[in-house]
Amino acid sequence: MLDRTAFRANAVALTRRAAGTPIRLASKSLRCRTALIEALSLDGFAGVLAYTLPEALWLAEGEGASAFSDVVVGYPTANRAALAQLAGSERLAERVTLMIDSVDQLDLIDDVAPPGQRAEIQVCLDLDSSLKLAGDRLHIGVRRSPIHTAADAAVLARRVALRPGFRIVGLMSYEAQIAGVGDAPPGRFLRGLAVRWMQRRSWGELLERRAKVVDAVQYSLQQVGAGPLRFVNAGGTGSVEKTAADPVVTEVAAGSGLYGPTLFDAYRTFTPRPAAMFAVQVVRRPARGWVTAAGGGWVASGPPGPDRLPTPVYPPGLTMAPTEMAGEVQTPLRGDAADTLKLGDRVWFRHAKAGELCEHVDVLHVVDGDRVVDVVPTYRGEGRAF
């Protein structure tokens, strides 16, 4: 289920936090073409950050392609068939930008389609935005790009710019330790203090380093007669206002905040409205105060833990059995509301993450108030799994 009112309210909240900086829509967090088009039609959103090249090509040439004329693939690819498709189409090459952090990725592209025999490929450099302490022995953040310093970025930028068949158009740096880690985890005061200290330290370091990287890349491009960067992308739903205030950033990335999953309940500065939920049916009544629902084990990716589990939200007061939790085929639930539920009644859950919800369902029922106003396919419902 997708609540249209909450979705639009979340979109307005994101653009307000961005304060005029364009938001590139993270498709991984929505995985529904209709929802992507809806968001892109709103003021403040421009462009898509896709998560695979096959997905980017599908968006850029499929139904509604006019909305997807600027798609950046957020992760490097080794999909040879998709690379051949991109290289064989001038139109797709104009619409889709690849992510790179190594000359090895250029070698792979050239092996699939040599320069001079293909369209020019647009690329974006991926900067590692993690925090490194204790002489690089302590790494805080995600393991992404090997490009960490301004010198690293300048060397790669120069090598790409001098290489036939490629054009650097952007730079991306995703500060996951800030954008994706809640600074006010419920019931964990000391952890919240530790997270806020880490994020202050990380932000101060990244703000200075990213500015040096952008200057170094722009200078390298100028030295070899290449064009300037078209965009500098950074951030995510959890850091929109902070990232948008960075003077070198030209656009922020966001998507999860439109659906409002439970992982974003742990932030002090914003609270998205729950816009996407799923329901399972009661199929057993094993004991007084208990019901069992069919399925429900839609566990989110990432470090395994309770915060990756779906949360029963309606009827209120239901909790999962600690010995079973959310199961693939059944999920026992207990609480006062259990005795009011009949077989076939629905229990509504919120997912821990955003887009992963759509991997389980073929359609989203769009509601406005108490009415279903539309039924739209997810990626899965359109026969796509990326």
Coordinates of N, CA and C in Angstrom, one line a residue, residues 205-333:
E205 N 35.6 16.6 8.7 CA 36.7 16.1 7.8 C 36.3 16.0 6.4
L206 N 35.0 15.6 6.1 CA 34.6 15.4 4.7 C 34.4 16.7 4.0
L207 N 33.8 17.7 4.8 CA 33.6 19.0 4.2 C 34.9 19.6 3.6
E208 N 35.9 19.5 4.3 CA 37.2 20.0 3.9 C 37.8 19.2 2.7
R209 N 37.7 17.9 2.9 CA 38.3 17.0 1.9 C 37.6 17.0 0.6
R210 N 36.2 17.1 0.6 CA 35.5 17.1 -0.6 C 35.7 18.3 -1.4
A211 N 35.9 19.5 -0.7 CA 36.2 20.7 -1.5 C 37.5 20.6 -2.2
K212 N 38.5 20.0 -1.5 CA 39.8 19.8 -2.2 C 39.7 18.9 -3.3
V213 N 38.9 17.8 -3.2 CA 38.8 16.9 -4.3 C 38.1 17.5 -5.5
V214 N 37.1 18.3 -5.3 CA 36.4 19.0 -6.4 C 37.4 19.9 -7.1
D215 N 38.1 20.7 -6.3 CA 39.1 21.6 -6.9 C 40.1 20.8 -7.7
A216 N 40.6 19.7 -7.2 CA 41.7 19.0 -7.9 C 41.2 18.4 -9.2
V217 N 39.9 17.8 -9.1 CA 39.4 17.2 -10.3 C 39.1 18.3 -11.4
Q218 N 38.5 19.4 -11.0 CA 38.3 20.5 -12.0 C 39.6 21.0 -12.6
Y219 N 40.6 21.1 -11.8 CA 41.9 21.6 -12.3 C 42.5 20.6 -13.3
S220 N 42.4 19.3 -12.9 CA 42.9 18.2 -13.8 C 42.2 18.3 -15.2
L221 N 40.9 18.4 -15.1 CA 40.2 18.5 -16.4 C 40.5 19.7 -17.2
Q222 N 40.7 20.8 -16.5 CA 41.1 22.1 -17.2 C 42.4 21.9 -17.9
Q223 N 43.4 21.3 -17.2 CA 44.7 21.1 -17.7 C 44.8 20.4 -19.0
V224 N 43.9 19.4 -19.2 CA 43.9 18.6 -20.4 C 42.8 19.0 -21.4
G225 N 42.2 20.2 -21.1 CA 41.2 20.7 -22.1 C 39.9 20.0 -22.0
A226 N 39.6 19.3 -20.9 CA 38.3 18.7 -20.8 C 37.3 19.6 -20.2
G227 N 36.0 19.4 -20.4 CA 35.0 20.2 -19.9 C 34.9 20.1 -18.3
P228 N 34.2 21.1 -17.7 CA 34.1 21.1 -16.2 C 33.0 20.0 -15.8
L229 N 33.0 19.7 -14.6 CA 32.0 18.8 -14.0 C 30.6 19.4 -14.2
R230 N 29.7 18.5 -14.6 CA 28.3 19.0 -14.7 C 27.6 18.9 -13.4
F231 N 28.0 18.0 -12.5 CA 27.3 17.9 -11.2 C 28.3 17.3 -10.2
V232 N 28.0 17.7 -8.9 CA 28.6 17.0 -7.8 C 27.5 16.5 -6.9
N233 N 27.4 15.2 -6.8 CA 26.3 14.6 -6.1 C 26.8 14.1 -4.7
A234 N 25.9 14.2 -3.7 CA 26.3 13.7 -2.4 C 25.1 13.5 -1.5
G235 N 25.3 12.8 -0.4 CA 24.2 12.7 0.6 C 23.2 11.7 0.4
G236 N 22.2 11.7 1.3 CA 21.1 10.8 1.2 C 20.0 11.3 2.1
T237 N 18.9 10.6 2.2 CA 17.7 11.1 3.0 C 18.1 11.6 4.4
G238 N 19.0 10.9 5.0 CA 19.4 11.2 6.4 C 20.2 12.5 6.6
S239 N 20.8 13.0 5.4 CA 21.7 14.1 5.5 C 21.3 15.3 4.6
V240 N 20.1 15.3 4.1 CA 19.7 16.2 3.0 C 20.1 17.7 3.4
E241 N 19.7 18.2 4.5 CA 19.9 19.6 4.8 C 21.4 19.9 5.0
K242 N 22.1 19.0 5.6 CA 23.5 19.1 5.9 C 24.3 19.1 4.6
T243 N 24.0 18.1 3.7 CA 24.7 18.0 2.5 C 24.4 19.1 1.5
A244 N 23.2 19.5 1.5 CA 22.8 20.6 0.6 C 23.5 21.9 0.9
A245 N 23.9 22.1 2.2 CA 24.6 23.3 2.6 C 26.1 23.3 2.2
D246 N 26.6 22.2 1.8 CA 28.0 22.2 1.3 C 28.1 22.9 0.0
P247 N 28.9 24.0 0.0 CA 29.0 24.8 -1.2 C 29.5 24.2 -2.5
V248 N 30.2 23.0 -2.4 CA 30.7 22.4 -3.6 C 29.7 21.4 -4.2
V249 N 28.6 21.1 -3.4 CA 27.6 20.1 -3.8 C 26.5 20.8 -4.7
T250 N 26.3 20.2 -5.9 CA 25.3 20.8 -6.7 C 23.9 20.1 -6.7
E251 N 23.9 18.9 -6.1 CA 22.7 18.1 -6.0 C 22.8 17.1 -4.9
V252 N 21.7 16.7 -4.3 CA 21.7 15.7 -3.2 C 20.9 14.5 -3.7
A253 N 21.2 13.4 -3.2 CA 20.5 12.2 -3.5 C 19.5 11.8 -2.4
A254 N 18.3 11.3 -2.7 CA 17.4 10.9 -1.7 C 16.3 10.1 -2.4
G255 N 15.7 9.2 -1.6 CA 14.6 8.4 -2.1 C 13.8 7.7 -1.0
S256 N 14.5 7.2 0.0 CA 13.9 6.5 1.1 C 12.9 7.3 1.9
G257 N 13.2 8.6 2.0 CA 12.4 9.5 2.7 C 11.0 9.7 2.1
L258 N 10.8 9.3 0.9 CA 9.4 9.4 0.3 C 8.5 8.3 0.8
Y259 N 9.1 7.1 1.1 CA 8.3 6.0 1.7 C 8.2 6.0 3.2
G260 N 9.3 6.5 3.8 CA 9.3 6.6 5.3 C 9.4 5.3 6.0
P261 N 10.4 4.4 5.7 CA 10.5 3.1 6.5 C 11.0 3.4 7.9
T262 N 11.0 2.3 8.7 CA 11.3 2.5 10.1 C 12.7 2.9 10.4
L263 N 13.7 2.6 9.5 CA 15.1 3.0 9.8 C 15.2 4.5 9.9
F264 N 14.2 5.2 9.4 CA 14.3 6.7 9.5 C 13.5 7.2 10.6
D265 N 13.1 6.3 11.6 CA 12.5 6.8 12.8 C 13.5 7.2 13.8
A266 N 14.8 7.0 13.5 CA 15.9 7.2 14.4 C 16.7 8.5 14.2
Y267 N 16.0 9.5 13.7 CA 16.7 10.8 13.4 C 16.1 11.9 14.2
R268 N 16.9 12.9 14.7 CA 16.4 14.0 15.5 C 15.8 15.1 14.6
T269 N 16.3 15.3 13.4 CA 16.0 16.6 12.7 C 14.8 16.4 11.8
F270 N 14.3 15.2 11.5 CA 13.2 15.0 10.6 C 12.5 13.7 11.0
T271 N 11.2 13.6 10.6 CA 10.4 12.4 10.8 C 9.5 12.3 9.6
P272 N 9.9 11.4 8.6 CA 9.0 11.2 7.5 C 7.7 10.5 7.9
R273 N 6.7 10.7 7.1 CA 5.4 10.1 7.4 C 5.4 8.7 6.8
P274 N 5.0 7.6 7.5 CA 4.9 6.3 6.9 C 4.0 6.3 5.7
A275 N 4.6 6.1 4.5 CA 3.8 6.1 3.3 C 3.6 4.8 2.6
A276 N 4.5 3.8 3.0 CA 4.4 2.5 2.3 C 4.3 1.4 3.4
M277 N 3.4 0.5 3.3 CA 3.2 -0.5 4.3 C 2.8 -1.8 3.5
F278 N 2.8 -2.9 4.2 CA 2.3 -4.2 3.7 C 1.4 -4.9 4.7
A279 N 0.5 -5.7 4.2 CA -0.4 -6.4 5.1 C -0.3 -7.9 4.9
V280 N -0.4 -8.6 6.0 CA -0.5 -10.1 6.0 C -1.8 -10.5 6.7
Q281 N -2.3 -11.7 6.4 CA -3.6 -12.2 6.9 C -3.4 -13.1 8.1
V282 N -4.3 -13.0 9.0 CA -4.3 -13.9 10.2 C -4.8 -15.3 9.7
V283 N -4.1 -16.3 10.0 CA -4.5 -17.7 9.6 C -4.6 -18.7 10.7
R284 N -4.1 -18.3 11.9 CA -4.2 -19.2 13.1 C -4.5 -18.4 14.3
R285 N -5.1 -19.1 15.3 CA -5.3 -18.6 16.6 C -4.7 -19.6 17.6
P286 N -3.4 -19.7 17.8 CA -2.8 -20.8 18.5 C -3.1 -20.8 20.0
A287 N -3.4 -19.7 20.6 CA -3.7 -19.6 22.1 C -4.3 -18.2 22.4
R288 N -4.8 -18.1 23.5 CA -5.4 -16.8 23.9 C -4.3 -15.7 23.9
G289 N -4.6 -14.6 23.3 CA -3.6 -13.5 23.2 C -2.6 -13.7 22.1
W290 N -2.8 -14.7 21.2 CA -1.9 -14.9 20.1 C -2.7 -15.1 18.8
V291 N -2.1 -14.6 17.7 CA -2.5 -15.0 16.4 C -1.3 -15.3 15.6
T292 N -1.5 -16.0 14.5 CA -0.4 -16.3 13.6 C -0.8 -15.8 12.2
A293 N 0.1 -15.0 11.6 CA -0.1 -14.4 10.3 C 0.7 -15.2 9.2
A294 N 0.2 -15.3 8.0 CA 0.8 -16.0 6.9 C 2.0 -15.1 6.4
G295 N 3.2 -15.6 6.5 CA 4.3 -14.9 6.0 C 4.7 -13.7 6.9
G296 N 5.3 -12.7 6.3 CA 5.7 -11.5 7.0 C 7.2 -11.3 7.2
G297 N 7.9 -12.3 6.9 CA 9.4 -12.2 7.1 C 10.1 -11.5 6.1
W298 N 9.8 -10.2 5.9 CA 10.4 -9.4 4.9 C 11.5 -8.6 5.6
V299 N 12.6 -9.3 5.7 CA 13.7 -8.7 6.5 C 14.6 -7.9 5.6
A300 N 15.1 -6.7 6.1 CA 15.9 -5.8 5.3 C 17.3 -6.2 5.2
S301 N 18.0 -5.8 4.2 CA 19.5 -6.0 4.1 C 20.3 -5.2 5.0
G302 N 21.5 -5.5 5.2 CA 22.4 -4.8 6.1 C 22.8 -5.7 7.3
P303 N 23.5 -5.1 8.3 CA 23.9 -5.9 9.4 C 22.7 -6.5 10.1
P304 N 22.7 -7.8 10.3 CA 21.5 -8.5 10.9 C 21.3 -8.0 12.3
G305 N 20.0 -7.7 12.6 CA 19.6 -7.2 14.0 C 18.2 -6.9 14.0
P306 N 17.6 -6.6 15.2 CA 16.2 -6.2 15.3 C 15.8 -5.1 14.4
D307 N 16.7 -4.1 14.2 CA 16.3 -3.0 13.4 C 16.1 -3.3 11.9
R308 N 16.4 -4.5 11.5 CA 16.2 -4.9 10.1 C 14.9 -5.7 9.9
L309 N 14.1 -5.8 11.0 CA 12.9 -6.6 10.9 C 11.7 -5.6 10.6
P310 N 10.6 -6.1 10.0 CA 9.4 -5.3 9.8 C 8.8 -5.1 11.2
T311 N 8.0 -4.1 11.3 CA 7.3 -3.7 12.5 C 5.8 -3.8 12.4
P312 N 5.1 -4.6 13.2 CA 3.6 -4.6 13.1 C 3.1 -3.3 13.7
V313 N 2.2 -2.6 13.0 CA 1.8 -1.3 13.4 C 0.3 -1.2 13.6
Y314 N -0.5 -2.1 12.9 CA -1.9 -2.0 13.1 C -2.5 -3.4 12.9
P315 N -3.4 -3.8 13.9 CA -3.8 -3.1 15.0 C -2.6 -2.8 16.0
P316 N -2.7 -1.7 16.7 CA -1.5 -1.3 17.6 C -1.4 -2.3 18.7
G317 N -0.2 -2.4 19.2 CA 0.1 -3.2 20.4 C 0.5 -4.6 20.2
L318 N 0.6 -5.1 18.9 CA 1.1 -6.4 18.6 C 2.6 -6.5 18.6
T319 N 3.2 -7.6 19.1 CA 4.6 -7.8 19.0 C 4.9 -9.2 18.5
M320 N 6.1 -9.4 18.0 CA 6.4 -10.7 17.5 C 7.0 -11.6 18.6
A321 N 6.9 -12.9 18.4 CA 7.5 -13.9 19.4 C 9.0 -13.9 19.3
P322 N 9.7 -13.7 20.4 CA 11.2 -13.6 20.3 C 11.9 -14.9 19.8
T323 N 11.2 -16.0 19.9 CA 11.8 -17.3 19.5 C 11.5 -17.5 18.0
E324 N 10.6 -16.7 17.4 CA 10.4 -16.9 15.9 C 10.5 -15.7 15.1
M325 N 10.1 -14.5 15.7 CA 10.2 -13.2 15.0 C 9.5 -13.3 13.6
A326 N 10.0 -12.6 12.6 CA 9.3 -12.5 11.3 C 9.7 -13.7 10.5
G327 N 8.7 -14.5 10.1 CA 9.0 -15.8 9.4 C 8.6 -15.7 7.9
E328 N 9.3 -16.6 7.2 CA 9.0 -16.6 5.7 C 7.6 -17.1 5.5
V329 N 7.1 -18.1 6.3 CA 5.8 -18.7 6.1 C 4.8 -18.3 7.1
Q330 N 5.3 -18.0 8.3 CA 4.4 -17.6 9.4 C 5.0 -16.7 10.4
T331 N 4.3 -15.7 10.9 CA 4.7 -14.8 11.9 C 3.8 -14.8 13.1
P332 N 4.1 -15.4 14.2 CA 3.2 -15.3 15.4 C 3.2 -13.9 16.0
L333 N 2.1 -13.4 16.5 CA 2.0 -12.1 17.1 C 1.1 -12.2 18.4

